[in-house]
XYZ file of C-alpha atoms in Angstrom:
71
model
C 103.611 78.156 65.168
C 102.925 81.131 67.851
C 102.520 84.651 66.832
C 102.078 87.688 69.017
C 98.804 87.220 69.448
C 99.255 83.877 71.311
C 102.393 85.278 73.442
C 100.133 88.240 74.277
C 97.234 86.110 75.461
C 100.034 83.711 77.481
C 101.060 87.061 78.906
C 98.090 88.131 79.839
C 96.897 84.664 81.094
C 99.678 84.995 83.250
C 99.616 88.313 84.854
C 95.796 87.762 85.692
C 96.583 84.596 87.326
C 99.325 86.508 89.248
C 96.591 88.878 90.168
C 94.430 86.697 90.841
C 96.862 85.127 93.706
C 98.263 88.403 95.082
C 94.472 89.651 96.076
C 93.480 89.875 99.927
C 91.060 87.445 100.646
C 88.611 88.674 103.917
C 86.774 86.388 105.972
C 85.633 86.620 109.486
C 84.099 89.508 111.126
C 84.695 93.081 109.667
C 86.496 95.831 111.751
C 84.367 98.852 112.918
C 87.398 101.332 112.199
C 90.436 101.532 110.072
C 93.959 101.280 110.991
C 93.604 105.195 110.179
C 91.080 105.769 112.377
C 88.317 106.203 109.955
C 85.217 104.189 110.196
C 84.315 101.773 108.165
C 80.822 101.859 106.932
C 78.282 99.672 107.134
C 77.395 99.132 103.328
C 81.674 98.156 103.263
C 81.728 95.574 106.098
C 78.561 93.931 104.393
C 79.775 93.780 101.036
C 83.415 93.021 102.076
C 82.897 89.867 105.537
C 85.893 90.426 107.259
C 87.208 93.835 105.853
C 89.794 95.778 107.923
C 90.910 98.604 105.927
C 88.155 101.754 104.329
C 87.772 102.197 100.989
C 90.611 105.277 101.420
C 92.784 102.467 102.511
C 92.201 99.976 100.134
C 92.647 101.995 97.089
C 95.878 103.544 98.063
C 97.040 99.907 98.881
C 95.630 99.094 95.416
C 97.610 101.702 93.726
C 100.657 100.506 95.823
C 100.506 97.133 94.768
C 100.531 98.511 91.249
C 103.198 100.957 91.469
C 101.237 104.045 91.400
C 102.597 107.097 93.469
C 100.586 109.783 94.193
C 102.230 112.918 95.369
């Protein structure tokens, strides 16, 4: 018989897998400079192959993804 426990860890099974699917995958050669105009650093483009956005970028299309406003 389930309990909460197991319809929590379904839940949570689920949303990571969710997650898991929604993320931007980079490949090919990183971008020099961001859509904004901001340049993307060197330690970025080597950690990230194929990166296009800064970290500025990235984290407010993070927080977007989530549903986070910021004023």
């Amino acid at each position: 018989m389930a309990d909460d426990v197991d319809f929590a860890e379904e839940r949570i099974e689920k949303e990571l897998a969710s997650a898991l699917a929604a993320r931007v995958i980079y490949s090919g050669e990183s971008a020099l400079e961001c859509e904004c105009g901001e340049e993307i650093s060197k330690g970025r483009r080597l950690a990230v192959p194929g990166v296009r956005d800064c970290i500025t970028c990235a984290e407010q299309a993070a927080l977007k993804m989530r549903g986070v406003r910021r004023g």
